[in-house]
Amino acid sequence: ETGVTQSPTHLIKTRGQQVTLRCSSQSGHNTVSWYQQALGQGPQFIFQYYREEENGRGNFPPRFSGLQFPNYSSELNVNALELDDSALYLCASSSVDTQYFGPGTRLTVL
Amino acid sequence: RKEVEQDPGPFNVPEGATVAFNCTYSNSASQSFFWYRQDCRKEPKLLMSVYSSGNEDGRFTAQLNRASQYISLLIRDSKLSDSATYLCVVNLNDYKLSFGAGTTVTVRA
């Protein structure tokens, strides 16, 4: 196993609600990246955090935001949920260029 | 044009067969390359990095052709446990991985 953990494993929300997803990185990894994977698609990069600062962002609107804490764990927050936000949300931790993924949080928006 | 494109398959092969598939990437400045494996409803897991000289890990062989901007994966002596979706991944810069949509391989007994 990678040592990357995510919570919760599954979540059901309704449109307009807000959600917070959590990720604990592998020991020794100071970088966390978040991805969204819709059914039948590859993961799409949302953003990355390095030492508590956003280090890069993909093509996602501002209602997707994040945090990284001093212990390198991270949160992904999504406001004003839309039906299309239903997906598997993956976090990956890394120390160099290889990223190791957690099991993901499956979000369903009704 | 998508950053990474893959043949979605599916590739249905008998046990013991060899299966190979490619992906192409659009950005010639891409720095590093990987194959990840993803089982149904699970997270992607790193299968192997891909180096310019080509590399092999057991029954798996990966090749990179920078001039033509494609990456290949070959699986020899396929096992039932090789059934999965194989994701081609390109590192465009220091932080972003770009994934293809995946190639589905099904190995039958």
XYZ file of C-alpha atoms in Angstrom:
219
model
C 0.000 0.000 0.000
C 1.060 3.607 -0.610
C 0.444 4.955 2.872
C -1.790 7.690 1.478
C -5.181 7.770 3.170
C -8.361 9.652 2.300
C -11.624 10.276 4.068
C -14.466 9.748 3.725
C -14.564 6.844 1.263
C -18.030 7.714 -0.007
C -20.166 10.823 0.244
C -23.580 11.868 -1.022
C -24.465 15.552 -1.252
C -27.122 17.627 -2.954
C -26.648 20.450 -5.433
C -25.561 23.717 -3.858
C -24.025 22.108 -0.785
C -20.380 22.313 0.230
C -18.016 19.398 0.829
C -14.596 18.899 2.438
C -12.437 15.922 1.533
C -9.312 14.973 3.469
C -6.001 13.382 2.609
C -3.029 12.257 4.673
C 0.156 11.993 2.703
C 2.755 9.259 2.841
C 5.390 9.779 5.510
C 8.225 11.918 4.183
C 6.192 13.390 1.314
C 5.756 17.176 1.391
C 3.657 17.535 -1.755
C -0.003 16.667 -2.227
C -1.907 16.797 -5.503
C -5.648 16.465 -6.029
C -7.356 14.939 -9.055
C -10.937 14.470 -10.196
C -11.798 11.296 -12.102
C -15.165 11.144 -13.804
C -16.528 7.777 -14.892
C -14.686 6.438 -17.929
C -12.100 9.201 -17.897
C -8.562 9.578 -16.684
C -7.868 11.664 -13.580
C -7.843 15.426 -14.177
C -5.423 17.613 -12.206
C -7.128 20.053 -9.828
C -4.203 21.540 -7.899
C -1.073 20.770 -5.950
C 0.194 21.921 -2.569
C 3.827 22.068 -1.590
C 4.817 23.080 1.932
C 1.404 24.618 2.601
C 1.337 26.746 -0.568
C -0.595 26.136 -3.785
C 2.040 25.123 -6.307
C -0.053 24.835 -9.458
C -3.647 24.616 -10.568
C -5.562 22.903 -13.335
C -8.603 24.104 -15.208
C -11.056 24.099 -12.296
C -13.188 27.038 -11.080
C -12.435 28.918 -7.839
C -15.157 27.028 -5.982
C -12.564 24.236 -5.813
C -10.129 25.255 -3.093
C -7.655 23.559 -0.849
C -5.365 23.678 2.115
C -2.233 21.935 3.237
C -1.318 21.693 6.900
C 2.105 21.702 8.610
C 2.020 17.901 8.801
C 1.484 17.901 4.988
C -2.038 16.530 5.173
C -4.471 18.322 2.909
C -8.103 19.232 2.351
C -10.073 19.771 -0.827
C -13.134 21.992 -0.488
C -15.824 22.294 -3.109
C -18.524 24.936 -2.760
C -21.856 25.212 -4.545
C -21.810 21.592 -5.674
C -23.045 20.794 -9.171
C -24.243 17.479 -10.575
C -21.102 17.270 -12.741
C -18.951 17.298 -9.613
C -19.937 13.663 -9.078
C -16.658 11.784 -9.438
C -13.861 9.942 -7.693
C -11.557 12.451 -5.994
C -8.011 11.251 -5.669
C -5.138 12.702 -3.745
C -1.557 11.795 -4.460
C 1.532 12.479 -2.411
C 5.062 12.774 -3.693
C 8.536 13.855 -2.718
C 10.140 13.986 -6.174
C 8.281 13.312 -9.419
C 6.517 10.036 -8.709
C 3.040 10.415 -7.274
C 1.362 7.770 -5.140
C -2.405 7.766 -4.909
C -4.774 7.272 -2.033
C -7.915 5.130 -2.386
C -10.067 8.108 -3.277
C -13.357 9.590 -2.127
C -16.367 8.821 -4.276
C -18.639 11.869 -4.296
C -22.188 11.683 -5.584
C -24.115 14.920 -6.068
C -27.891 14.556 -6.336
C -6.171 18.261 -28.934
C -5.923 16.216 -25.742
C -2.599 16.263 -23.920
C -2.476 12.458 -23.749
C -4.426 10.131 -26.035
C -4.836 6.403 -25.715
C -6.666 3.686 -27.614
C -9.447 2.810 -25.159
C -9.560 -0.823 -26.283
C -10.757 -3.137 -24.953
C -8.010 -5.577 -25.740
C -9.314 -9.086 -25.082
C -6.492 -11.611 -25.031
C -6.076 -15.230 -23.909
C -3.791 -16.114 -21.042
C -0.209 -16.386 -22.177
C -0.632 -13.976 -25.077
C 1.347 -10.801 -25.683
C -0.521 -7.524 -25.812
C 0.850 -4.112 -26.681
C -0.622 -0.646 -26.909
C 0.524 2.933 -27.273
C -0.316 6.407 -26.222
C 0.625 9.733 -27.754
C 1.297 13.040 -26.046
C 1.047 16.519 -27.473
C 3.624 18.557 -25.561
C 7.153 17.965 -26.773
C 8.503 19.581 -23.609
C 7.112 16.788 -21.424
C 9.670 15.689 -18.899
C 8.779 12.290 -17.504
C 6.481 9.442 -18.355
C 4.730 6.670 -16.498
C 2.314 3.809 -16.839
C -0.217 3.426 -14.048
C -2.589 0.529 -13.603
C -6.132 1.041 -12.339
C -8.472 -1.736 -11.279
C -12.206 -1.167 -11.353
C -13.248 1.526 -8.865
C -9.785 1.595 -7.274
C -7.006 4.165 -7.265
C -4.290 4.260 -9.948
C -1.132 2.419 -8.966
C 2.272 3.061 -10.468
C 3.238 0.233 -12.794
C 6.485 1.642 -14.098
C 8.312 4.761 -15.114
C 9.291 5.036 -18.766
C 12.813 6.002 -19.727
C 14.219 7.137 -23.046
C 16.333 4.009 -23.320
C 13.308 1.781 -22.738
C 12.911 -0.332 -19.669
C 11.634 -3.694 -18.603
C 10.087 -4.916 -15.382
C 9.420 -8.627 -15.491
C 6.796 -9.273 -18.138
C 6.261 -5.554 -18.801
C 8.285 -3.521 -21.281
C 7.885 0.217 -21.800
C 9.303 2.282 -24.634
C 9.459 6.032 -25.189
C 9.825 7.631 -28.604
C 10.400 11.337 -28.078
C 10.685 12.143 -31.783
C 7.223 10.755 -32.487
C 5.880 11.595 -29.031
C 4.526 8.207 -28.157
C 4.894 5.733 -25.329
C 4.234 2.030 -25.529
C 3.570 -0.782 -23.089
C 3.985 -4.451 -23.906
C 2.803 -7.240 -21.634
C 4.209 -10.705 -22.270
C 2.750 -14.005 -21.060
C -0.486 -12.320 -19.936
C -2.027 -13.425 -16.661
C -5.650 -13.157 -15.583
C -4.465 -10.696 -12.944
C -3.242 -8.337 -15.674
C -6.878 -7.460 -16.471
C -7.129 -3.748 -15.678
C -7.156 -0.284 -17.203
C -3.698 1.002 -18.054
C -3.247 4.755 -17.787
C -0.573 6.558 -19.755
C 0.761 9.496 -17.739
C 2.918 12.424 -18.772
C 4.571 14.898 -16.430
C 4.430 18.258 -18.185
C 6.206 20.239 -15.515
C 7.100 20.094 -11.883
C 3.628 19.605 -10.567
C 1.072 18.390 -13.046
C 0.492 14.848 -14.234
C -1.630 14.510 -17.370
C -3.467 11.230 -17.742
C -4.866 9.501 -20.757
C -8.345 8.058 -20.475
C -6.916 4.558 -20.203
C -6.652 1.348 -22.219
C -8.719 -1.576 -20.962
C -7.130 -5.009 -21.085
C -9.087 -8.176 -20.362
C -7.205 -11.460 -20.137
C -9.411 -14.536 -20.503
C -8.746 -18.079 -19.357
